[in-house]
Short mmCIF file of C-alpha atoms in Angstrom, two decimals:
data_model
loop_
_atom_site.label_atom_id
_atom_site.label_comp_id
_atom_site.label_asym_id
_atom_site.label_seq_id
_atom_site.Cartn_x
_atom_site.Cartn_y
_atom_site.Cartn_z
CA MET F 264 -21.78 9.02 15.00
CA SER F 265 -19.46 6.04 14.01
CA MET F 266 -16.58 6.65 11.79
CA PHE F 267 -16.61 5.67 8.24
CA CYS F 268 -13.41 5.61 6.55
CA PHE F 269 -12.33 3.45 3.14
CA GLN F 270 -9.52 5.40 1.98
CA CYS F 271 -6.77 2.65 2.46
CA GLU F 272 -5.98 -0.98 1.31
CA GLN F 273 -6.71 -2.40 4.79
CA ALA F 274 -10.34 -0.97 5.26
CA ALA F 275 -12.06 -3.61 7.22
CA GLY F 276 -13.62 -6.47 5.44
CA CYS F 277 -12.54 -4.53 2.17
CA LYS F 278 -15.48 -2.40 2.99
CA ALA F 279 -14.89 0.31 5.44
CA CYS F 280 -13.49 0.86 8.80
CA THR F 281 -16.62 1.75 11.16
CA GLY F 282 -17.16 1.66 14.90
CA LYS F 283 -14.57 2.88 17.59
CA ALA F 284 -11.27 2.50 15.69
CA GLY F 285 -9.75 1.86 12.22
CA VAL F 286 -7.58 -0.74 11.38
CA CYS F 287 -4.65 1.87 11.02
CA GLY F 288 -5.06 2.56 14.74
CA LYS F 289 -6.74 5.81 14.65
CA THR F 290 -9.72 6.50 17.02
CA GLU F 291 -13.16 7.26 16.14
CA ASP F 292 -12.94 10.86 17.23
CA VAL F 293 -9.72 11.28 15.23
CA ALA F 294 -11.35 9.98 12.01
CA LEU F 295 -14.39 12.27 12.46
CA LEU F 296 -11.97 15.28 12.96
CA GLN F 297 -10.35 14.48 9.95
CA ASP F 298 -13.77 14.38 8.26
CA ASP F 299 -14.50 17.96 9.83
CA LEU F 300 -10.96 18.89 8.39
CA THR F 301 -11.75 17.87 4.85
CA ARG F 302 -15.23 19.51 5.31
CA GLU F 303 -13.40 22.84 6.07
CA LEU F 304 -11.07 22.39 3.35
CA ILE F 305 -13.99 22.06 0.79
CA GLY F 306 -15.42 25.19 2.35
CA LEU F 307 -11.96 27.19 1.92
CA ALA F 308 -11.80 25.61 -1.97
CA VAL F 309 -15.52 27.07 -2.36
CA ALA F 310 -14.59 30.38 -0.68
CA TYR F 311 -11.89 31.10 -3.40
CA ASP F 312 -14.20 30.11 -6.33
CA GLY F 313 -13.52 32.68 -8.90
CA LYS F 314 -10.57 33.99 -6.99
CA THR F 315 -6.89 33.14 -7.11
CA PRO F 316 -5.85 31.60 -3.61
CA SER F 317 -3.47 33.19 -1.62
CA LYS F 318 -0.16 31.71 -0.70
CA SER F 319 -1.04 31.20 2.88
CA ALA F 320 -4.36 29.49 1.61
CA VAL F 321 -2.36 27.21 -0.40
CA LYS F 322 -0.10 26.12 2.39
CA VAL F 323 -2.87 25.32 4.51
CA MET F 324 -4.71 23.54 1.97
CA ILE F 325 -1.66 21.18 1.27
CA GLU F 326 -0.94 20.84 5.05
CA GLY F 327 -4.71 19.96 5.60
CA LEU F 328 -4.92 17.53 2.92
CA PHE F 329 -1.69 15.94 3.80
CA THR F 330 -2.91 15.75 7.50
CA THR F 331 -5.60 13.39 6.51
CA VAL F 332 -3.47 10.64 4.58
CA THR F 333 -3.40 7.45 6.37
CA ASN F 334 -0.82 6.99 9.15
CA VAL F 335 0.16 10.65 9.41
CA SER F 336 -1.65 12.19 12.44
CA PHE F 337 -3.33 10.29 15.03
CA ASP F 338 -3.55 13.58 17.48
CA ALA F 339 -6.84 15.23 17.85
CA ASP F 340 -5.15 18.58 19.31
CA ALA F 341 -2.87 18.71 16.16
CA ILE F 342 -6.04 18.15 13.74
CA ASN F 343 -8.04 20.89 15.71
CA LYS F 344 -5.19 23.49 15.22
CA THR F 345 -5.33 22.86 11.49
CA ILE F 346 -9.00 23.01 11.51
CA ASP F 347 -8.70 26.32 13.18
CA ALA F 348 -6.10 27.58 10.55
CA VAL F 349 -8.13 26.47 7.67
CA LYS F 350 -11.13 28.26 9.16
CA ALA F 351 -9.18 31.39 9.58
CA GLU F 352 -8.08 31.34 6.06
CA LYS F 353 -11.78 30.69 4.83
CA ALA F 354 -13.11 33.55 6.99
CA ALA F 355 -10.46 35.92 5.50
CA VAL F 356 -11.70 35.70 1.93
CA ASN F 357 -15.37 34.64 2.32
CA PRO F 358 -17.02 34.09 5.94
CA SER F 359 -20.48 33.39 4.56
CA VAL F 360 -19.65 30.32 2.70
CA ARG F 361 -22.12 27.41 3.28
CA LEU F 362 -21.87 23.63 2.29
CA ASP F 363 -24.22 20.86 2.03
CA CYS F 364 -21.40 18.39 3.36
CA GLY F 365 -23.16 17.15 6.54
CA THR F 366 -22.26 18.53 10.23
CA PRO F 367 -19.15 18.53 12.25
CA GLY F 368 -18.67 15.46 14.35
CA GLU F 369 -20.38 13.40 11.28
CA PRO F 370 -18.90 11.45 8.41
CA LEU F 371 -18.70 13.45 5.35
CA LYS F 372 -22.14 13.68 3.47
CA LEU F 373 -20.60 12.88 0.23
CA TRP F 374 -20.13 9.29 1.42
CA SER F 375 -23.79 8.64 1.27
CA VAL F 376 -24.75 9.73 -2.23
CA ASP F 377 -25.20 7.52 -5.17
CA GLU F 378 -22.39 5.02 -5.09
CA ASP F 379 -20.84 5.76 -8.51
CA ILE F 380 -21.00 9.68 -7.70
CA ARG F 381 -19.34 8.58 -4.46
CA SER F 382 -16.66 6.47 -5.99
CA LEU F 383 -15.82 9.34 -8.38
CA LYS F 384 -15.69 11.88 -5.67
CA SER F 385 -13.56 9.82 -3.61
CA LEU F 386 -11.11 9.25 -6.45
CA ILE F 387 -10.79 13.00 -6.59
CA LEU F 388 -10.37 13.49 -2.88
CA LEU F 389 -8.10 10.69 -2.14
CA GLY F 390 -5.86 11.48 -5.41
CA LEU F 391 -5.73 15.16 -4.16
CA ARG F 392 -4.42 13.91 -0.70
CA GLY F 393 -1.68 12.02 -2.50
CA VAL F 394 -0.63 15.17 -4.67
CA ALA F 395 -0.81 17.15 -1.49
CA ALA F 396 1.84 14.86 0.02
CA TYR F 397 4.19 15.50 -2.90
CA ALA F 398 3.49 19.15 -3.14
CA TYR F 399 4.28 19.51 0.55
CA HIS F 400 7.72 17.87 0.12
CA ALA F 401 8.37 20.25 -2.70
CA LEU F 402 7.15 23.33 -0.80
CA VAL F 403 9.70 22.63 1.93
CA LEU F 404 12.46 22.91 -0.54
CA GLY F 405 11.05 26.20 -1.97
CA TYR F 406 9.06 24.75 -5.26
CA ALA F 407 5.63 25.30 -6.35
CA ASN F 408 3.69 25.30 -9.39
CA ASP F 409 0.29 27.14 -10.17
CA ASP F 410 -1.47 24.25 -11.82
CA VAL F 411 -0.77 22.09 -8.83
CA ASP F 412 -1.90 24.73 -6.28
CA ALA F 413 -5.04 25.30 -8.43
CA ILE F 414 -6.09 21.47 -8.66
CA PHE F 415 -6.65 21.32 -4.92
CA PHE F 416 -9.23 24.03 -5.19
CA THR F 417 -10.85 22.86 -8.50
CA GLY F 418 -10.93 19.58 -7.34
CA LEU F 419 -12.49 20.14 -3.82
CA ARG F 420 -15.05 22.30 -5.43
CA ALA F 421 -16.05 19.58 -7.75
CA ILE F 422 -16.73 17.48 -4.80
CA ALA F 423 -18.97 19.99 -3.07
CA ARG F 424 -21.12 20.12 -6.26
CA THR F 425 -24.26 18.38 -5.55
CA ASP F 426 -25.33 18.31 -8.97
CA ALA F 427 -22.38 16.74 -10.47
CA GLY F 428 -22.93 13.75 -12.54
CA MET F 429 -20.24 11.00 -13.81
CA ASN F 430 -19.85 13.20 -17.06
CA ASP F 431 -18.50 16.19 -14.67
CA LEU F 432 -16.68 14.12 -12.41
CA LEU F 433 -14.42 11.92 -14.86
CA PRO F 434 -12.72 14.78 -16.35
CA VAL F 435 -11.74 16.04 -12.82
CA VAL F 436 -10.29 12.52 -12.02
CA MET F 437 -8.36 12.44 -14.86
CA GLU F 438 -7.23 16.13 -14.43
CA VAL F 439 -6.05 15.20 -10.87
CA GLY F 440 -3.62 12.39 -12.62
CA ASN F 441 -2.39 14.92 -15.07
CA VAL F 442 -1.71 17.57 -12.37
CA ASN F 443 0.12 14.84 -10.31
CA LEU F 444 2.54 14.33 -13.12
CA LYS F 445 3.51 17.83 -12.88
CA CYS F 446 3.77 17.58 -9.31
CA MET F 447 5.93 14.65 -9.36
CA GLU F 448 8.20 16.42 -11.95
CA MET F 449 8.39 19.59 -9.82
CA LEU F 450 9.28 17.23 -6.60
CA ASP F 451 12.01 15.38 -8.66
CA LYS F 452 13.50 18.83 -9.86
CA ALA F 453 13.37 20.15 -6.32
CA ASN F 454 15.26 16.96 -4.96
CA THR F 455 17.94 16.87 -7.76
CA ASP F 456 18.36 20.53 -7.79
CA THR F 457 19.08 20.46 -3.91
CA TYR F 458 20.75 17.27 -3.49
CA GLY F 459 22.04 16.06 -6.88
CA THR F 460 21.12 13.09 -9.40
CA PRO F 461 21.01 9.75 -7.70
CA VAL F 462 23.54 7.57 -8.54
CA PRO F 463 23.50 3.51 -8.04
CA THR F 464 24.36 2.78 -4.36
CA THR F 465 24.68 -0.53 -2.52
CA VAL F 466 23.12 0.22 1.05
CA PRO F 467 24.25 -2.39 3.91
CA LEU F 468 21.79 -3.48 6.17
CA THR F 469 24.00 -4.14 9.28
CA ILE F 470 23.77 -1.86 12.06
CA GLU F 471 27.28 -0.78 13.64
CA LYS F 472 27.86 -0.55 17.25
CA GLY F 473 27.34 2.71 19.24
CA PRO F 474 24.77 5.29 19.33
CA PHE F 475 22.29 5.70 15.99
CA ILE F 476 18.99 7.08 14.98
CA VAL F 477 16.71 5.59 12.72
CA ILE F 478 14.74 8.15 10.20
CA SER F 479 11.56 7.44 8.55
CA GLY F 480 9.24 8.84 6.08
CA HIS F 481 10.02 10.51 2.76
CA ASP F 482 11.18 14.06 3.51
CA LEU F 483 14.68 14.46 2.34
CA TYR F 484 15.20 18.01 3.81
CA ASP F 485 14.52 16.33 7.48
CA LEU F 486 17.27 14.08 6.98
CA TYR F 487 19.55 16.63 5.77
CA GLN F 488 18.90 18.79 8.92
CA LEU F 489 19.45 15.55 11.08
CA LEU F 490 22.65 14.69 9.20
CA GLU F 491 23.88 18.24 9.84
CA GLN F 492 22.98 18.75 13.55
CA THR F 493 24.56 14.93 14.14
CA LYS F 494 28.09 15.89 12.44
CA ASP F 495 30.94 14.97 14.64
CA LYS F 496 28.74 13.71 17.57
CA GLY F 497 29.33 9.70 17.29
CA ILE F 498 25.83 9.22 16.05
CA ASN F 499 25.26 7.04 12.82
CA ILE F 500 21.97 7.43 10.77
CA TYR F 501 20.16 4.78 9.40
CA THR F 502 17.20 5.10 6.85
CA HIS F 503 13.80 3.22 7.35
CA GLY F 504 11.21 2.55 4.86
CA GLU F 505 10.68 5.24 1.96
CA MET F 506 13.74 6.89 3.22
CA LEU F 507 16.07 4.40 1.71
CA PRO F 508 16.59 6.05 -1.80
CA ALA F 509 18.07 8.83 0.24
CA HIS F 510 21.36 6.98 -0.03
CA ALA F 511 21.60 7.56 -3.75
CA TYR F 512 21.56 11.49 -3.49
CA PRO F 513 25.16 12.68 -3.60
CA LYS F 514 24.89 15.46 -1.23
CA LEU F 515 23.19 13.30 1.39
CA LYS F 516 25.67 10.12 0.87
CA ALA F 517 28.55 12.61 1.35
CA TYR F 518 28.11 12.54 4.97
CA PRO F 519 29.88 9.34 6.50
CA HIS F 520 27.86 8.92 9.23
CA LEU F 521 24.80 7.96 6.86
CA LYS F 522 25.46 4.36 7.49
CA GLY F 523 22.67 2.20 5.91
CA ASN F 524 19.21 0.97 6.29
CA PHE F 525 17.38 -0.53 9.26
CA GLY F 526 14.59 -2.81 8.83
CA THR F 527 12.08 -3.47 6.11
CA ALA F 528 8.85 -1.66 5.12
CA TRP F 529 6.46 0.42 7.47
CA GLN F 530 4.32 -2.30 8.52
CA ASN F 531 6.82 -4.27 10.42
CA GLN F 532 7.85 -1.37 12.73
CA GLN F 533 6.06 -2.33 15.56
CA LYS F 534 8.01 -5.53 15.63
CA GLU F 535 11.37 -4.00 14.54
CA PHE F 536 11.33 -1.43 16.65
CA ASP F 537 10.66 -3.41 19.89
CA ASN F 538 12.99 -2.38 22.46
CA LEU F 539 15.23 -0.65 19.77
CA PRO F 540 18.15 0.96 21.59
CA ALA F 541 17.82 4.18 19.47
CA PRO F 542 15.15 6.77 18.83
CA VAL F 543 13.23 6.88 15.65
CA LEU F 544 12.28 9.96 13.72
CA PHE F 545 9.12 9.95 11.61
CA THR F 546 8.96 12.63 8.93
CA THR F 547 5.98 11.88 6.83
CA ASN F 548 3.25 8.94 6.95
CA CYS F 549 4.09 5.72 7.73
CA LEU F 550 3.66 5.97 11.60
CA MET F 551 1.85 3.05 13.21
CA PRO F 552 0.96 3.47 17.07
CA PRO F 553 4.02 2.64 18.80
CA LYS F 554 4.01 -0.06 21.43
CA ASP F 555 5.13 0.61 25.00
CA SER F 556 8.40 -1.11 24.54
CA TYR F 557 9.61 1.72 22.27
CA ARG F 558 7.02 4.69 22.62
CA ASP F 559 9.46 6.83 24.82
CA ARG F 560 12.02 6.86 21.89
CA VAL F 561 9.64 7.89 18.88
CA TYR F 562 9.71 11.62 17.60
CA THR F 563 7.50 13.19 14.80
CA THR F 564 7.88 16.24 12.70
CA GLU F 565 6.24 18.06 10.02
CA VAL F 566 2.33 17.08 10.03
CA VAL F 567 2.97 13.89 11.54
CA ALA F 568 1.48 13.68 15.15
CA TYR F 569 0.59 10.94 17.89
CA PRO F 570 -0.63 11.77 21.37
CA GLY F 571 2.12 11.76 23.98
CA LEU F 572 4.96 11.78 21.48
CA VAL F 573 7.67 14.38 21.25
CA HIS F 574 7.13 16.75 18.44
CA ILE F 575 10.00 18.43 16.33
CA GLY F 576 8.44 22.15 15.57
CA ASP F 577 9.36 24.22 12.43
CA ASP F 578 12.63 25.08 13.96
CA LYS F 579 13.88 21.58 13.13
CA ASP F 580 15.98 21.42 16.36
CA PHE F 581 16.56 17.63 16.79
CA THR F 582 18.45 18.07 20.14
CA PRO F 583 15.65 15.73 21.84
CA VAL F 584 16.44 12.97 19.14
CA ILE F 585 19.94 13.41 19.50
CA LYS F 586 20.23 13.24 23.40
CA LYS F 587 17.86 10.26 23.48
CA ALA F 588 20.33 8.28 20.92
CA LEU F 589 23.29 9.16 23.33
CA GLU F 590 21.44 8.09 26.42
CA LEU F 591 20.30 4.74 24.84
CA GLY F 592 23.70 4.17 23.32
CA GLY F 593 22.75 1.90 20.53
CA TYR F 594 23.99 -1.78 20.09
CA LYS F 595 27.00 -2.97 22.13
CA GLU F 596 28.33 -4.80 19.16
CA ASP F 597 27.67 -4.66 15.32
CA LYS F 598 24.38 -6.21 14.70
CA ALA F 599 24.09 -8.27 11.28
CA MET F 600 20.58 -7.66 9.67
CA THR F 601 19.02 -8.74 6.62
CA GLY F 602 16.15 -8.38 4.49
CA ILE F 603 13.10 -10.25 4.10
CA ASN F 604 14.89 -12.91 1.72
CA GLY F 605 17.98 -13.00 3.91
CA GLY F 606 20.24 -10.55 1.88
CA ALA F 607 22.81 -8.35 3.55
CA THR F 608 22.58 -5.38 1.37
CA VAL F 609 20.21 -3.54 -1.00
CA MET F 610 20.73 -1.14 -3.87
CA THR F 611 19.04 1.93 -5.05
CA GLY F 612 19.77 4.99 -7.08
CA PHE F 613 18.17 3.88 -10.55
CA GLY F 614 16.28 6.96 -11.33
CA HIS F 615 15.62 8.35 -14.85
CA GLY F 616 19.08 10.19 -14.53
CA THR F 617 20.70 6.95 -14.53
CA VAL F 618 18.57 4.61 -16.55
CA LEU F 619 18.55 7.34 -19.42
CA SER F 620 22.27 7.77 -19.36
CA VAL F 621 22.44 4.00 -20.34
CA ALA F 622 19.71 3.88 -22.59
CA GLY F 623 21.72 3.08 -25.49
CA THR F 624 22.85 -0.31 -23.51
CA VAL F 625 19.16 -1.17 -22.92
CA ILE F 626 17.94 -0.30 -26.24
CA ASP F 627 20.70 -2.49 -27.78
CA ALA F 628 19.87 -5.20 -25.35
CA VAL F 629 16.25 -5.15 -26.43
CA LYS F 630 17.08 -5.13 -30.01
CA ALA F 631 19.63 -8.06 -29.56
CA GLY F 632 17.00 -10.15 -27.64
CA ALA F 633 18.85 -10.15 -24.23
CA ILE F 634 15.94 -8.13 -22.79
CA LYS F 635 12.45 -9.55 -23.83
CA HIS F 636 10.43 -7.78 -21.18
CA PHE F 637 10.12 -5.11 -18.63
CA PHE F 638 8.18 -5.10 -15.24
CA LEU F 639 7.61 -2.43 -13.09
CA VAL F 640 6.79 -3.97 -9.85
CA GLY F 641 6.25 -1.53 -7.16
CA GLY F 642 3.96 0.60 -4.91
CA CYS F 643 3.08 0.49 -1.30
CA ASP F 644 3.48 -2.54 0.81
CA GLY F 645 0.99 -3.57 3.72
CA ALA F 646 0.08 -5.94 6.40
CA LYS F 647 -2.75 -7.91 4.66
CA PRO F 648 -2.12 -11.52 3.73
CA GLY F 649 -1.39 -11.97 0.08
CA ARG F 650 1.39 -9.61 -0.53
CA ASN F 651 3.83 -12.37 -0.90
CA TYR F 652 2.63 -12.52 -4.52
CA TYR F 653 5.09 -9.75 -5.26
CA THR F 654 7.87 -11.48 -4.06
CA GLU F 655 6.99 -14.75 -6.01
CA PHE F 656 6.37 -12.90 -9.00
CA VAL F 657 9.77 -11.33 -9.20
CA GLN F 658 11.40 -14.48 -8.39
CA LYS F 659 9.40 -16.34 -11.26
CA THR F 660 10.28 -13.62 -13.73
CA PRO F 661 12.77 -14.95 -16.75
CA GLU F 662 16.12 -14.23 -16.60
CA ASP F 663 15.89 -12.23 -19.83
CA THR F 664 13.49 -9.50 -18.08
CA VAL F 665 14.26 -6.66 -16.18
CA ILE F 666 12.47 -5.34 -12.97
CA LEU F 667 12.12 -1.87 -12.33
CA THR F 668 10.75 -1.19 -8.65
CA LEU F 669 9.87 1.83 -6.66
CA ALA F 670 8.21 2.78 -3.11
CA CYS F 671 8.13 0.48 -0.01
CA GLY F 672 6.68 -2.52 -1.99
CA LYS F 673 10.05 -3.25 -2.88
CA TYR F 674 11.04 -4.66 0.51
CA ARG F 675 9.23 -7.93 -0.43
CA PHE F 676 12.06 -8.70 -2.83
CA ASN F 677 14.83 -5.92 -3.03
CA ASP F 678 17.28 -7.99 -1.30
CA LEU F 679 17.29 -10.64 -3.95
CA ASP F 680 20.22 -11.10 -6.23
CA LEU F 681 18.76 -11.50 -9.70
CA GLY F 682 22.07 -11.15 -11.50
CA THR F 683 22.77 -8.77 -14.55
CA ILE F 684 21.75 -8.26 -17.96
CA GLY F 685 24.29 -6.52 -20.34
CA GLY F 686 26.24 -5.15 -17.20
CA LEU F 687 23.07 -3.80 -15.60
CA PRO F 688 21.21 -5.22 -12.66
CA ARG F 689 18.09 -7.16 -13.54
CA LEU F 690 16.38 -5.56 -10.40
CA MET F 691 16.63 -1.74 -10.24
CA ASP F 692 15.18 0.48 -7.48
CA MET F 693 14.09 3.78 -9.08
CA GLY F 694 13.45 5.47 -5.62
CA GLN F 695 10.42 6.59 -3.27
CA CYS F 696 6.60 6.34 -4.62
CA ASN F 697 6.98 9.68 -6.03
CA ASP F 698 9.39 8.76 -8.29
CA ALA F 699 7.10 6.86 -10.31
CA TYR F 700 7.83 9.92 -12.44
CA SER F 701 11.22 8.37 -13.26
CA ALA F 702 9.39 5.29 -14.25
CA ILE F 703 7.28 7.31 -16.78
CA ARG F 704 10.50 9.15 -18.10
CA VAL F 705 11.94 5.82 -18.76
CA ALA F 706 8.84 4.25 -20.49
CA VAL F 707 8.32 7.56 -22.89
CA ALA F 708 11.84 7.49 -23.95
CA LEU F 709 12.12 3.87 -24.78
CA ALA F 710 8.64 4.41 -26.66
CA GLU F 711 10.30 7.25 -28.51
CA ALA F 712 13.53 5.19 -29.47
CA PHE F 713 11.26 2.40 -30.72
CA GLY F 714 8.94 4.39 -32.70
CA CYS F 715 6.19 3.02 -30.80
CA GLY F 716 3.52 4.08 -28.02
CA VAL F 717 4.02 3.25 -24.35
CA ASN F 718 1.11 0.45 -24.43
CA ASP F 719 3.27 -1.18 -27.36
CA LEU F 720 6.35 -1.50 -25.48
CA PRO F 721 7.08 -4.98 -23.73
CA LEU F 722 6.23 -3.38 -20.41
CA THR F 723 3.99 -4.46 -17.95
CA LEU F 724 3.03 -2.42 -14.69
CA VAL F 725 2.36 -4.79 -11.47
CA LEU F 726 1.32 -2.49 -8.78
CA SER F 727 0.46 -2.77 -5.11
CA TRP F 728 -1.37 0.00 -3.60
CA TYR F 729 -2.10 0.81 0.21
CA GLU F 730 -2.66 4.46 0.44
CA GLN F 731 -3.57 7.96 -1.01
CA LYS F 732 -0.11 8.63 -2.95
CA ALA F 733 -0.98 5.28 -4.72
CA VAL F 734 -4.21 6.39 -5.81
CA CYS F 735 -2.89 9.80 -7.49
CA ILE F 736 -0.16 7.76 -9.19
CA LEU F 737 -2.54 5.26 -10.39
CA LEU F 738 -4.57 8.28 -11.86
CA THR F 739 -1.68 9.77 -13.54
CA LEU F 740 -0.89 6.59 -15.31
CA LEU F 741 -4.80 6.29 -16.32
CA ALA F 742 -4.50 10.11 -17.63
CA LEU F 743 -1.39 9.22 -19.57
CA GLY F 744 -3.41 6.46 -21.16
CA ILE F 745 -1.54 3.41 -20.03
CA LYS F 746 -3.17 0.40 -20.15
CA ASN F 747 -2.88 -3.41 -19.00
CA ILE F 748 -2.03 -2.43 -15.44
CA TYR F 749 -2.05 -5.42 -12.65
CA LEU F 750 -3.27 -4.04 -9.51
CA GLY F 751 -3.53 -5.55 -5.95
CA PRO F 752 -3.62 -7.30 -3.58
CA THR F 753 -7.20 -6.19 -3.34
CA LEU F 754 -9.05 -3.59 -5.25
CA PRO F 755 -10.23 -0.21 -3.67
CA ALA F 756 -13.42 -0.44 -1.45
CA PHE F 757 -14.21 3.11 -2.72
CA VAL F 758 -14.48 2.01 -6.31
CA SER F 759 -17.97 1.23 -7.32
CA PRO F 760 -18.60 -1.87 -9.93
CA ASN F 761 -19.73 0.57 -12.45
CA VAL F 762 -16.60 2.79 -12.08
CA LEU F 763 -14.37 -0.44 -11.90
CA ASN F 764 -15.93 -1.52 -15.08
CA PHE F 765 -15.17 1.73 -16.72
CA LEU F 766 -11.57 1.21 -15.75
CA VAL F 767 -11.50 -2.04 -16.93
CA GLU F 768 -13.21 -1.51 -20.16
CA ASN F 769 -11.09 1.64 -21.16
CA PHE F 770 -7.66 0.79 -19.30
CA ASN F 771 -7.80 -3.10 -18.97
CA ILE F 772 -7.11 -2.81 -15.42
CA SER F 773 -6.58 -6.35 -14.12
CA PRO F 774 -6.51 -7.59 -10.47
CA VAL F 775 -3.66 -9.89 -9.65
CA SER F 776 -4.35 -13.74 -9.44
CA THR F 777 -1.40 -15.59 -9.09
CA PRO F 778 2.02 -14.94 -10.33
CA ASP F 779 2.18 -18.16 -12.40
CA GLU F 780 -1.29 -17.33 -14.05
CA ASP F 781 -0.27 -13.63 -14.49
CA LEU F 782 3.27 -14.24 -16.07
CA LYS F 783 1.77 -16.72 -18.56
CA LYS F 784 -0.90 -14.04 -19.61
CA ILE F 785 1.77 -11.15 -19.75
CA LEU F 786 4.37 -13.25 -21.71
CA LYS F 787 2.05 -15.22 -23.95
#
């Protein structure tokens, strides 16, 4: 049976990817295996109804959900191994579980129910996949949370219910958002406890001559291991995509061979990696099917997998990557590269620790009228036309406004020089997508300082979405009651008209239009 997938922003025709392959590059058989994996994870959740999941069950649940996030695993063999692990966990607790979720090799049955129920179940499932990605990174560093672990099981059990109505599912949708805030807080603590509090850092985009390795994704522990294993080997390390904020963590930036950032956002990799004289290590989602011109130098680790690529296992022995870097040799001379807008450097490191340390300066600037409005312009980047909206929006913001940003959507404008306000940059990169927690912390602190609610602040969120981590962040914002969000470049295909109307009426979510029109409406 044909695949059916509408979990990401690039779903074909803004409806769904069907047929033999998805727009992301996953094949029909891989898409159906991911549905089989999801079906087994739902079964595992049902098997633990009324019981506390074991640590091994939680681990396989998190890994399984993360595996199904867009641009993570394209490898049927790897997915089958995960399915077997889930089956083994389920058999150990309740081998007799039976579900009404369709049969193996077919799309999930939940996709074919009433569209409003399907929409809410999709928000739960896709939100849980995003939460799982963050929980995975925290777990790697030894951090876990009982509420976070539990939501995967309770959320999937809600999806399994055939009698659930909108009133049953809406609270679960909001609970996924609430728990994701705890998950992002946990990951923030894991990262800062382990690597220090991020500090403002200027990151060069020039690639120095000689051997180098590009590391992409989100996992800071993988970067740390790679830095340790490449010490004194004459190999430089460059971040890519969502790994850029790593430069701001003191323990990581202490390595002198962590040199700078290569390229821009994930969707440009097939062009930017073309005939690259260096290997690339993918640690999390963001992998695209590699072209022949660089396929032999792409490596995967963690749950990332692609047929024919060398995978680095749990031992984290990056020797094959290191050997490839020395073999390829890098560029013969320094290679000057720039961001999308021609800038030679970018800045990062403006997490809540930094911003709140100068909160007094920010508050005084607002009271004095120097800062009239804050914008959070961030989220996922993507290839679909229309995303130049975010570049134009930032360029057209008045000089008495501040732009906070996070995630890979910032590559549309993070090399722009927008000047300063009161000694602070007008454009401040808060970090990875999970660092939406920093933005929330700052917003709450400002609201407390001015004695008002977050929705009363001169603050507007202008978000771009692509995949499931953006979904769980949106659910967190909604669970916190944050309103007046601008969302684009298109609205999710899995949200039904009735559910969309609910979000518009209760949270005033608006689709982006044009920068001029939206700025006029925001700053009226």
